[in-house]
């Protein structure tokens, strides 16, 4: 029996299990006078979720109870279903509860003042409960937000690409091959983020591959084929070969972003940096 067959029946029920959790969350939170609003972010808000999508829950509470609710975030999550384990930092404002059903809930707690107009609030805020129009007001103020790459973001993007390229070389020479593979992965991610920036889409957080591959990817077939083709094992020579394959696409994206931002490409400088390891 393959792993896919082993969990087929459970996976077929994930949407129902997630809906059960949503009902439990709603019943619990709307009965609490200290909860001012709650909404969902991520794929549930954008409408591109599937059966494996989690619940990105955002809870707005009164200022005077915020700290107590933040401290008790794990206990609150246990009210919604059978928790198997938590990903949690005690000092953080969120916790991730993994339920026995194989559904997970990433629950954040906010004060009213924490909600600010943003690209995120424009695109990734599906309101579930908002009797005082707190979230709706911020969403309306966010409608003019449209992502455009800034010069600062561009500078960070290309410098990190260069840095990871150099780390692949250093770490492979030291025999630190998993480290080298991590940096090679970040080079791939940098290209993917560059495709987003060229198309005025906010890229994922560094190293976050969500929706960059698979059915929910916004990349075209040729871009997805490039990503799939940049594969390497623990052989340093193979890693260097993949780096050589990635560089032309980086250069193409770099050129387009320079044009978009009115920046000098500095081709000789870029070639000098790349030439230190290739």
Short mmCIF file of C-alpha atoms in Angstrom, two decimals:
data_model
loop_
_atom_site.label_atom_id
_atom_site.label_comp_id
_atom_site.label_asym_id
_atom_site.label_seq_id
_atom_site.Cartn_x
_atom_site.Cartn_y
_atom_site.Cartn_z
CA UNK A 1 0.00 0.00 0.00
CA UNK A 2 1.42 3.37 -1.01
CA UNK A 3 1.34 6.37 1.32
CA UNK A 4 -1.14 8.04 -1.01
CA UNK A 5 -3.53 5.08 -0.79
CA UNK A 6 -3.08 4.76 2.97
CA UNK A 7 -4.42 8.28 3.61
CA UNK A 8 -6.84 8.55 0.70
CA UNK A 9 -10.01 8.25 2.79
CA UNK A 10 -8.80 10.79 5.37
CA UNK A 11 -7.73 13.25 2.68
CA UNK A 12 -11.11 12.97 0.98
CA UNK A 13 -12.72 14.29 4.17
CA UNK A 14 -10.37 17.21 4.81
CA UNK A 15 -12.74 19.87 3.46
CA UNK A 16 -15.55 18.62 5.71
CA UNK A 17 -13.19 18.52 8.69
CA UNK A 18 -12.04 22.06 7.96
CA UNK A 19 -15.65 23.23 7.76
CA UNK A 20 -16.36 21.60 11.13
CA UNK A 21 -13.47 23.58 12.60
CA UNK A 22 -14.75 26.80 11.04
CA UNK A 23 -18.17 26.23 12.61
CA UNK A 24 -16.60 25.57 16.02
CA UNK A 25 -14.45 28.68 15.73
CA UNK A 26 -17.41 30.85 14.79
CA UNK A 27 -19.61 29.50 17.59
CA UNK A 28 -16.86 30.14 20.12
CA UNK A 29 -15.72 33.58 18.99
CA UNK A 30 -19.07 35.27 18.32
CA UNK A 31 -20.19 34.36 21.83
CA UNK A 32 -17.21 36.19 23.35
CA UNK A 33 -17.88 39.88 24.05
CA UNK A 34 -14.13 40.59 24.05
CA UNK A 35 -13.82 39.52 20.40
CA UNK A 36 -14.40 42.54 18.16
CA UNK A 37 -13.96 40.75 14.83
CA UNK A 38 -12.35 37.82 13.12
CA UNK A 39 -11.42 37.11 9.53
CA UNK A 40 -9.51 34.63 7.40
CA UNK A 41 -6.42 35.33 5.32
CA UNK A 42 -4.33 33.34 2.87
CA UNK A 43 -5.82 31.03 0.28
CA UNK A 44 -9.21 30.90 2.03
CA UNK A 45 -9.53 34.64 1.45
CA UNK A 46 -8.12 34.63 -2.09
CA UNK A 47 -10.33 31.75 -3.15
CA UNK A 48 -7.54 29.48 -4.39
CA UNK A 49 -7.67 27.01 -1.50
CA UNK A 50 -7.81 23.25 -1.87
CA UNK A 51 -8.43 20.39 0.54
CA UNK A 52 -4.95 20.70 2.03
CA UNK A 53 -5.26 24.42 2.78
CA UNK A 54 -5.11 25.50 6.41
CA UNK A 55 -7.13 28.17 8.17
CA UNK A 56 -5.30 31.49 8.58
CA UNK A 57 -7.42 32.93 11.36
CA UNK A 58 -7.09 36.56 12.47
CA UNK A 59 -8.82 37.55 15.72
CA UNK A 60 -9.27 41.17 16.86
CA UNK A 61 -9.83 41.59 20.60
CA UNK A 62 -10.27 44.46 23.03
CA UNK A 63 -7.05 46.14 24.11
CA UNK A 64 -7.48 45.30 27.79
CA UNK A 65 -7.67 41.54 27.18
CA UNK A 66 -5.16 41.26 24.37
CA UNK A 67 -2.22 40.08 26.47
CA UNK A 68 -4.29 37.49 28.31
CA UNK A 69 -5.74 36.17 25.05
CA UNK A 70 -2.29 36.06 23.47
CA UNK A 71 -0.91 34.07 26.41
CA UNK A 72 -3.84 31.66 26.33
CA UNK A 73 -3.83 31.17 22.55
CA UNK A 74 -3.11 27.43 22.81
CA UNK A 75 -5.91 26.83 25.30
CA UNK A 76 -8.31 28.72 23.02
CA UNK A 77 -7.37 26.58 20.03
CA UNK A 78 -8.15 23.45 22.01
CA UNK A 79 -11.77 24.65 22.31
CA UNK A 80 -12.24 24.19 18.56
CA UNK A 81 -11.22 20.54 18.15
CA UNK A 82 -8.79 17.76 19.09
CA UNK A 83 -5.30 19.24 18.89
CA UNK A 84 -2.51 16.78 18.20
CA UNK A 85 0.37 19.24 18.61
CA UNK A 86 1.30 22.93 18.40
CA UNK A 87 3.91 24.98 16.60
CA UNK A 88 4.28 27.77 19.08
CA UNK A 89 6.59 30.44 20.40
CA UNK A 90 5.27 31.59 23.79
CA UNK A 91 6.14 35.24 23.11
CA UNK A 92 4.51 35.37 19.66
CA UNK A 93 1.03 36.71 18.92
CA UNK A 94 0.07 33.56 17.04
CA UNK A 95 0.03 29.81 17.42
CA UNK A 96 -0.36 27.01 14.88
CA UNK A 97 -2.60 24.19 16.04
CA UNK A 98 -2.37 20.86 14.22
CA UNK A 99 -5.55 18.87 14.72
CA UNK A 100 -6.01 15.10 14.69
CA UNK A 101 -8.06 15.54 11.51
CA UNK A 102 -4.85 16.70 9.72
CA UNK A 103 -6.22 20.24 9.41
CA UNK A 104 -4.23 23.08 10.93
CA UNK A 105 -5.23 26.52 12.15
CA UNK A 106 -2.80 29.43 12.27
CA UNK A 107 -4.45 31.80 14.77
CA UNK A 108 -3.21 35.39 15.18
CA UNK A 109 -4.42 37.85 17.81
CA UNK A 110 -4.61 41.59 17.16
CA UNK A 111 -5.58 44.78 18.87
CA UNK A 112 -7.77 47.11 16.83
CA UNK A 113 -4.83 49.47 16.30
CA UNK A 114 -2.74 46.64 14.80
CA UNK A 115 -4.87 46.54 11.65
CA UNK A 116 -3.43 48.88 9.04
CA UNK A 117 -4.32 49.47 5.40
CA UNK A 118 -2.10 47.25 3.26
CA UNK A 119 -1.83 45.14 0.14
CA UNK A 120 -2.51 42.12 2.36
CA UNK A 121 -5.73 43.59 3.78
CA UNK A 122 -6.92 44.42 0.28
CA UNK A 123 -6.45 40.91 -1.12
CA UNK A 124 -6.31 38.49 1.79
CA UNK A 125 -8.97 39.41 4.32
CA UNK A 126 -12.19 37.38 4.17
CA UNK A 127 -14.42 38.75 6.92
CA UNK A 128 -16.31 36.19 9.01
CA UNK A 129 -17.49 38.44 11.87
CA UNK A 130 -17.18 42.22 12.03
CA UNK A 131 -20.15 43.82 13.85
CA UNK A 132 -18.35 47.15 14.33
CA UNK A 133 -17.01 47.34 10.73
CA UNK A 134 -13.44 47.42 12.02
CA UNK A 135 -12.02 45.07 9.42
CA UNK A 136 -14.29 46.36 6.67
CA UNK A 137 -13.06 49.90 7.28
CA UNK A 138 -9.43 48.85 6.95
CA UNK A 139 -10.24 46.85 3.80
CA UNK A 140 -11.86 49.90 2.22
CA UNK A 141 -8.82 52.03 3.06
CA UNK A 142 -6.63 49.34 1.46
CA UNK A 143 -8.26 49.42 -1.96
CA UNK A 144 -5.71 51.86 -3.35
CA UNK A 145 -2.80 49.57 -2.43
CA UNK A 146 -1.23 47.91 -5.46
CA UNK A 147 2.12 46.18 -5.29
CA UNK A 148 5.05 47.75 -7.14
CA UNK A 149 8.60 46.65 -6.47
CA UNK A 150 10.69 49.33 -4.79
CA UNK A 151 14.36 50.06 -5.32
CA UNK A 152 15.03 48.88 -1.77
CA UNK A 153 13.34 45.53 -2.38
CA UNK A 154 15.20 45.16 -5.65
CA UNK A 155 18.56 45.80 -3.98
CA UNK A 156 17.84 43.20 -1.28
CA UNK A 157 16.64 40.72 -3.90
CA UNK A 158 19.73 40.83 -6.09
CA UNK A 159 22.24 41.02 -3.22
CA UNK A 160 20.72 37.92 -1.60
CA UNK A 161 20.87 36.09 -4.93
CA UNK A 162 24.57 36.92 -5.22
CA UNK A 163 25.19 35.94 -1.59
CA UNK A 164 23.47 32.56 -1.95
CA UNK A 165 25.39 31.88 -5.15
CA UNK A 166 28.67 32.47 -3.34
CA UNK A 167 27.51 30.29 -0.42
CA UNK A 168 26.84 27.37 -2.76
CA UNK A 169 30.49 27.55 -3.79
CA UNK A 170 31.90 27.99 -0.26
CA UNK A 171 29.76 25.33 1.37
CA UNK A 172 30.28 22.74 -1.35
CA UNK A 173 34.05 23.25 -1.11
CA UNK A 174 33.81 22.65 2.65
CA UNK A 175 31.70 19.54 2.17
CA UNK A 176 28.71 21.25 3.81
CA UNK A 177 26.42 19.98 1.11
CA UNK A 178 23.04 20.43 2.77
CA UNK A 179 23.98 24.06 3.42
CA UNK A 180 25.00 24.39 -0.22
CA UNK A 181 21.70 22.85 -1.33
CA UNK A 182 19.79 25.29 0.85
CA UNK A 183 21.51 28.23 -0.84
CA UNK A 184 20.87 26.71 -4.25
CA UNK A 185 17.21 26.44 -3.31
CA UNK A 186 17.23 30.12 -2.35
CA UNK A 187 18.64 30.96 -5.77
CA UNK A 188 15.67 29.16 -7.34
CA UNK A 189 13.33 30.99 -4.98
CA UNK A 190 14.93 34.32 -5.90
CA UNK A 191 14.14 33.74 -9.56
CA UNK A 192 10.54 32.85 -8.69
CA UNK A 193 10.26 36.00 -6.56
CA UNK A 194 11.70 37.98 -9.46
CA UNK A 195 8.96 36.71 -11.77
CA UNK A 196 6.42 37.98 -9.27
CA UNK A 197 8.08 41.39 -8.99
CA UNK A 198 8.27 41.82 -12.76
CA UNK A 199 4.51 41.15 -12.94
CA UNK A 200 3.62 43.48 -10.04
CA UNK A 201 2.75 40.61 -7.71
CA UNK A 202 4.02 40.68 -4.15
CA UNK A 203 6.50 37.81 -3.79
CA UNK A 204 6.32 35.27 -1.01
CA UNK A 205 8.37 35.73 2.13
CA UNK A 206 11.99 34.58 1.69
CA UNK A 207 12.13 30.82 1.25
CA UNK A 208 8.34 30.41 1.19
CA UNK A 209 7.39 28.18 -1.75
CA UNK A 210 3.62 28.21 -1.22
CA UNK A 211 1.74 28.51 -4.54
CA UNK A 212 4.97 28.76 -6.55
CA UNK A 213 4.51 25.18 -7.75
CA UNK A 214 1.57 22.93 -8.52
CA UNK A 215 -1.94 23.72 -9.71
CA UNK A 216 -2.17 27.02 -7.83
CA UNK A 217 1.00 28.49 -9.33
CA UNK A 218 0.63 31.79 -11.16
CA UNK A 219 3.72 31.08 -13.26
CA UNK A 220 3.36 30.10 -16.91
CA UNK A 221 4.35 26.69 -18.25
CA UNK A 222 7.82 27.75 -19.36
CA UNK A 223 8.59 29.23 -15.93
CA UNK A 224 7.36 26.12 -14.14
CA UNK A 225 9.44 23.96 -16.46
CA UNK A 226 12.53 26.03 -15.65
CA UNK A 227 11.98 25.54 -11.91
CA UNK A 228 11.46 21.81 -12.35
CA UNK A 229 14.58 21.51 -14.48
CA UNK A 230 16.90 23.15 -11.94
CA UNK A 231 17.30 19.96 -9.95
CA UNK A 232 20.48 18.87 -8.18
CA UNK A 233 21.54 16.23 -5.69
CA UNK A 234 24.54 16.30 -3.36
CA UNK A 235 27.08 16.32 -6.18
CA UNK A 236 28.91 19.69 -6.16
CA UNK A 237 29.53 19.54 -9.92
CA UNK A 238 25.80 19.13 -10.47
CA UNK A 239 25.15 22.10 -8.19
CA UNK A 240 27.53 24.27 -10.22
CA UNK A 241 25.87 23.13 -13.45
CA UNK A 242 22.45 24.13 -12.08
CA UNK A 243 23.84 27.52 -11.03
CA UNK A 244 25.04 28.05 -14.61
CA UNK A 245 21.53 27.26 -15.83
CA UNK A 246 19.91 29.70 -13.37
CA UNK A 247 22.14 32.70 -14.10
CA UNK A 248 20.74 33.54 -17.59
CA UNK A 249 17.19 33.74 -16.20
CA UNK A 250 18.41 35.87 -13.30
CA UNK A 251 20.09 38.19 -15.78
CA UNK A 252 16.89 38.47 -17.82
CA UNK A 253 14.81 39.30 -14.73
CA UNK A 254 17.49 41.69 -13.47
CA UNK A 255 17.40 43.55 -16.77
CA UNK A 256 13.61 43.86 -16.73
CA UNK A 257 13.56 45.09 -13.12
CA UNK A 258 16.29 47.65 -13.84
CA UNK A 259 14.23 48.92 -16.76
CA UNK A 260 11.10 49.01 -14.57
CA UNK A 261 12.88 51.01 -11.87
CA UNK A 262 15.04 53.17 -14.13
CA UNK A 263 18.23 51.66 -12.72
CA UNK A 264 21.54 51.02 -14.47
CA UNK A 265 22.02 47.28 -15.07
CA UNK A 266 25.75 47.51 -14.27
CA UNK A 267 26.38 44.43 -16.42
CA UNK A 268 30.16 44.37 -15.88
CA UNK A 269 29.66 44.54 -12.11
CA UNK A 270 27.12 41.69 -12.17
CA UNK A 271 29.43 39.59 -14.34
CA UNK A 272 32.29 40.23 -11.94
CA UNK A 273 30.22 38.96 -9.00
CA UNK A 274 29.05 35.88 -10.88
CA UNK A 275 32.54 35.24 -12.22
CA UNK A 276 33.94 34.77 -8.71
CA UNK A 277 32.28 31.34 -8.53
CA UNK A 278 31.37 30.36 -12.11
#
